[in-house]
Amino acid sequence: PVINSAATFNEADFVPVASITVAYPLLVARKDFPANNLKELVAMAKAKPGDIAYGTWGGGSLPHVAGAWLESETGIKLNAVPYKGEVPLLTEMLGGQISLGWMSVAAAQPYIKDGKLKVIGVPAEKRYAQFPEAATFIEQGVPNFVVPSWTGFHAPKGTPPDVVARLNAIVNEALRMPELRDRIQEQGQFVLTQTPAQFADSIKQTAARLQPVLKKLAPLIRE
């Protein structure tokens, strides 16, 4: 609702039931991009404010928010280029039309492994096992820069607590299955097993952390 004035709902209309996964988009660059890490990117951006373009999955998407937050935290100015999703962005990056962008692990992994893309930073508390050499933004000097993309189940407001508890137990039981956990981790996500209360709290914490950035972006996205 902060960035979409036409929204007819908000978080109070739903009851968090169970989390499933959490993932963190990577800031990646083409192999020929001059910067290899955040320090080098910041130096480039400060030398030419607004000249460096980065791709997002559309205005108001998580990568757009992540990019705006990173600009705010580092005092740089980048040029956000909205694409109609991750696939068009990936196509343009591989084609050389844009050199920097935010990607999911699942999309970027094959191209990082074959050297076509490289990781500038990971907005998570810890490094990805798939890319142990790729440092988090926290390690690179940006405290608390964590941008989670979670999936989970919600129910309508007013759903009886015993129903919520039962559904939570069923989902968490499924998430303990080794074959499901392995499949989730292969796609660059982490299994996120929580109680309804824990899930609700994590959502509130993330929302509070992103509110300042969302409020700054809102006028631009609504234009």
Short mmCIF file of C-alpha atoms in Angstrom, two decimals:
data_model
loop_
_atom_site.label_atom_id
_atom_site.label_comp_id
_atom_site.label_asym_id
_atom_site.label_seq_id
_atom_site.Cartn_x
_atom_site.Cartn_y
_atom_site.Cartn_z
CA PRO A 1 0.00 0.00 0.00
CA VAL A 2 2.89 2.42 0.56
CA ILE A 3 3.84 2.34 -3.12
CA ASN A 4 0.45 1.42 -4.61
CA SER A 5 -2.28 3.94 -3.85
CA ALA A 6 -4.82 1.73 -5.63
CA ALA A 7 -4.34 -1.15 -3.19
CA THR A 8 -7.58 -2.12 -1.48
CA PHE A 9 -5.95 -4.18 1.24
CA ASN A 10 -3.13 -4.11 3.77
CA GLU A 11 -1.38 -6.54 6.07
CA ALA A 12 -4.15 -6.30 8.68
CA ASP A 13 -6.50 -8.11 6.27
CA PHE A 14 -4.48 -11.32 6.49
CA VAL A 15 -3.23 -13.74 9.12
CA PRO A 16 0.29 -15.15 8.70
CA VAL A 17 0.06 -18.95 8.74
CA ALA A 18 3.43 -20.43 7.80
CA SER A 19 6.63 -19.33 6.14
CA ILE A 20 8.17 -21.57 3.49
CA THR A 21 11.35 -20.09 2.07
CA VAL A 22 13.51 -17.01 2.09
CA ALA A 23 15.93 -15.90 -0.61
CA TYR A 24 18.06 -12.86 -1.29
CA PRO A 25 18.55 -11.28 -4.73
CA LEU A 26 22.16 -10.92 -5.83
CA LEU A 27 23.63 -7.74 -7.26
CA VAL A 28 25.46 -9.11 -10.28
CA ALA A 29 27.45 -7.60 -13.13
CA ARG A 30 28.72 -8.71 -16.50
CA LYS A 31 32.24 -10.13 -16.44
CA ASP A 32 33.60 -7.04 -18.24
CA PHE A 33 32.08 -4.55 -15.76
CA PRO A 34 34.99 -2.59 -14.19
CA ALA A 35 33.89 -3.01 -10.56
CA ASN A 36 34.29 -6.34 -8.78
CA ASN A 37 32.91 -5.40 -5.36
CA LEU A 38 30.92 -2.70 -3.57
CA LYS A 39 33.93 -0.49 -2.81
CA GLU A 40 34.83 -0.33 -6.50
CA LEU A 41 31.20 0.23 -7.52
CA VAL A 42 30.86 3.13 -5.07
CA ALA A 43 34.06 4.70 -6.39
CA MET A 44 32.76 4.45 -9.98
CA ALA A 45 29.36 5.85 -9.05
CA LYS A 46 30.80 8.80 -7.13
CA ALA A 47 33.02 9.65 -10.07
CA LYS A 48 30.02 9.70 -12.45
CA PRO A 49 26.77 10.20 -10.46
CA GLY A 50 23.73 8.77 -12.25
CA ASP A 51 25.70 7.32 -15.16
CA ILE A 52 25.73 3.70 -14.01
CA ALA A 53 22.51 1.87 -14.86
CA TYR A 54 21.22 -1.18 -13.04
CA GLY A 55 18.29 -3.37 -13.99
CA THR A 56 15.28 -4.16 -11.81
CA TRP A 57 12.21 -6.35 -12.25
CA GLY A 58 10.00 -3.27 -12.53
CA GLY A 59 9.21 -0.15 -10.54
CA GLY A 60 8.56 -1.02 -6.92
CA SER A 61 9.93 -4.56 -7.24
CA LEU A 62 12.23 -5.89 -4.54
CA PRO A 63 15.37 -5.25 -6.67
CA HIS A 64 14.23 -1.65 -7.18
CA VAL A 65 13.84 -1.23 -3.42
CA ALA A 66 17.20 -2.91 -2.80
CA GLY A 67 18.93 -0.61 -5.28
CA ALA A 68 17.39 2.52 -3.82
CA TRP A 69 18.30 1.44 -0.31
CA LEU A 70 21.88 0.72 -1.37
CA GLU A 71 22.12 4.19 -2.92
CA SER A 72 20.85 5.74 0.30
CA GLU A 73 23.26 3.79 2.49
CA THR A 74 26.35 4.47 0.37
CA GLY A 75 25.61 8.02 -0.77
CA ILE A 76 25.72 7.21 -4.48
CA LYS A 77 23.36 7.84 -7.38
CA LEU A 78 22.60 5.05 -9.86
CA ASN A 79 20.10 4.87 -12.72
CA ALA A 80 17.37 2.28 -12.14
CA VAL A 81 16.13 0.68 -15.36
CA PRO A 82 12.81 -1.18 -14.98
CA TYR A 83 12.31 -4.40 -16.94
CA LYS A 84 9.14 -6.44 -17.23
CA GLY A 85 10.59 -9.15 -15.02
CA GLU A 86 13.80 -11.02 -14.38
CA VAL A 87 14.00 -12.91 -17.70
CA PRO A 88 14.08 -9.78 -19.91
CA LEU A 89 16.72 -8.29 -17.63
CA LEU A 90 18.87 -11.41 -17.81
CA THR A 91 18.57 -11.48 -21.61
CA GLU A 92 19.70 -7.85 -21.87
CA MET A 93 22.60 -8.41 -19.47
CA LEU A 94 23.88 -11.39 -21.41
CA GLY A 95 23.41 -9.43 -24.62
CA GLY A 96 25.48 -6.52 -23.34
CA GLN A 97 22.72 -3.90 -23.27
CA ILE A 98 23.12 -3.40 -19.50
CA SER A 99 25.99 -4.41 -17.24
CA LEU A 100 24.55 -4.37 -13.71
CA GLY A 101 21.38 -5.76 -12.20
CA TRP A 102 19.67 -7.71 -9.45
CA MET A 103 19.13 -11.44 -10.02
CA SER A 104 17.77 -14.42 -8.13
CA VAL A 105 20.27 -17.18 -7.41
CA ALA A 106 18.28 -19.60 -9.59
CA ALA A 107 18.54 -17.32 -12.63
CA ALA A 108 22.11 -16.13 -12.15
CA GLN A 109 23.82 -19.31 -10.95
CA PRO A 110 24.56 -20.95 -14.34
CA TYR A 111 26.05 -17.73 -15.70
CA ILE A 112 28.11 -17.05 -12.61
CA LYS A 113 29.56 -20.55 -12.80
CA ASP A 114 30.56 -20.17 -16.45
CA GLY A 115 32.06 -16.73 -15.83
CA LYS A 116 29.59 -14.58 -17.77
CA LEU A 117 28.36 -12.84 -14.61
CA LYS A 118 29.99 -11.98 -11.30
CA VAL A 119 28.56 -11.16 -7.88
CA ILE A 120 29.05 -7.64 -6.54
CA GLY A 121 27.27 -8.31 -3.25
CA VAL A 122 24.78 -10.45 -1.34
CA PRO A 123 22.09 -8.66 0.75
CA ALA A 124 21.93 -11.37 3.43
CA GLU A 125 23.31 -12.12 6.88
CA LYS A 126 25.61 -14.81 5.50
CA ARG A 127 27.16 -15.86 2.22
CA TYR A 128 25.52 -18.32 -0.14
CA ALA A 129 27.07 -21.78 -0.09
CA GLN A 130 26.89 -21.79 -3.90
CA PHE A 131 29.14 -18.69 -4.05
CA PRO A 132 31.41 -18.81 -0.99
CA GLU A 133 33.70 -16.14 -2.46
CA ALA A 134 30.86 -13.60 -2.84
CA ALA A 135 30.80 -11.27 0.16
CA THR A 136 27.65 -9.92 1.78
CA PHE A 137 27.00 -6.19 1.80
CA ILE A 138 27.32 -6.30 5.57
CA GLU A 139 30.87 -7.63 5.19
CA GLN A 140 31.51 -4.85 2.69
CA GLY A 141 30.59 -2.13 5.14
CA VAL A 142 26.82 -1.64 4.90
CA PRO A 143 25.35 -2.60 8.30
CA ASN A 144 21.98 -4.35 8.40
CA PHE A 145 21.67 -4.44 4.61
CA VAL A 146 19.44 -7.51 4.41
CA VAL A 147 16.80 -7.71 1.67
CA PRO A 148 14.79 -10.92 2.06
CA SER A 149 12.32 -12.26 -0.46
CA TRP A 150 10.11 -14.67 1.44
CA THR A 151 7.30 -17.01 0.49
CA GLY A 152 4.61 -18.23 2.84
CA PHE A 153 0.95 -18.92 3.43
CA HIS A 154 -1.59 -16.44 4.72
CA ALA A 155 -5.25 -16.84 5.60
CA PRO A 156 -8.07 -14.29 5.69
CA LYS A 157 -8.47 -12.12 8.75
CA GLY A 158 -10.65 -13.89 11.31
CA THR A 159 -9.47 -17.42 10.54
CA PRO A 160 -9.75 -19.41 13.83
CA PRO A 161 -6.42 -19.78 15.66
CA ASP A 162 -6.77 -23.57 15.84
CA VAL A 163 -7.06 -23.73 12.04
CA VAL A 164 -3.98 -21.51 11.65
CA ALA A 165 -2.05 -23.72 14.08
CA ARG A 166 -3.07 -26.90 12.26
CA LEU A 167 -2.08 -25.51 8.86
CA ASN A 168 1.24 -24.32 10.26
CA ALA A 169 1.97 -27.80 11.63
CA ILE A 170 1.20 -29.40 8.24
CA VAL A 171 3.45 -27.01 6.32
CA ASN A 172 6.32 -27.38 8.78
CA GLU A 173 6.01 -31.16 8.62
CA ALA A 174 6.38 -31.00 4.84
CA LEU A 175 9.38 -28.70 5.14
CA ARG A 176 11.18 -31.35 7.18
CA MET A 177 11.15 -33.74 4.21
CA PRO A 178 14.77 -34.08 2.98
CA GLU A 179 13.81 -34.24 -0.69
CA LEU A 180 11.83 -30.99 -0.42
CA ARG A 181 14.56 -29.21 1.53
CA ASP A 182 17.18 -30.30 -1.00
CA ARG A 183 15.05 -29.07 -3.90
CA ILE A 184 14.52 -25.68 -2.25
CA GLN A 185 18.22 -25.27 -1.50
CA GLU A 186 19.19 -26.24 -5.04
CA GLN A 187 17.21 -23.24 -6.25
CA GLY A 188 19.17 -20.86 -4.06
CA GLN A 189 16.58 -20.49 -1.32
CA PHE A 190 16.63 -21.29 2.38
CA VAL A 191 13.93 -23.27 4.18
CA LEU A 192 12.19 -20.98 6.66
CA THR A 193 10.35 -22.88 9.39
CA GLN A 194 8.48 -20.62 11.81
CA THR A 195 5.46 -20.47 14.06
CA PRO A 196 2.67 -18.10 12.97
CA ALA A 197 3.85 -15.58 15.57
CA GLN A 198 7.46 -15.78 14.39
CA PHE A 199 6.36 -15.39 10.77
CA ALA A 200 4.28 -12.34 11.64
CA ASP A 201 7.18 -10.80 13.56
CA SER A 202 9.66 -11.32 10.72
CA ILE A 203 7.26 -9.64 8.28
CA LYS A 204 6.88 -6.63 10.60
CA GLN A 205 10.64 -6.32 11.04
CA THR A 206 11.28 -6.39 7.29
CA ALA A 207 8.50 -3.89 6.63
CA ALA A 208 9.84 -1.49 9.25
CA ARG A 209 13.33 -1.72 7.78
CA LEU A 210 12.12 -0.96 4.24
CA GLN A 211 9.49 1.70 5.04
CA PRO A 212 11.83 4.71 4.69
CA VAL A 213 12.99 3.57 1.24
CA LEU A 214 9.47 2.73 0.10
CA LYS A 215 8.22 6.18 1.09
CA LYS A 216 10.97 7.82 -0.94
CA LEU A 217 10.21 5.65 -3.97
CA ALA A 218 6.43 5.99 -3.79
CA PRO A 219 6.12 9.34 -5.62
CA LEU A 220 8.40 8.10 -8.43
CA ILE A 221 6.54 4.81 -8.87
CA ARG A 222 3.12 6.49 -8.87
CA GLU A 223 4.10 8.93 -11.64
#
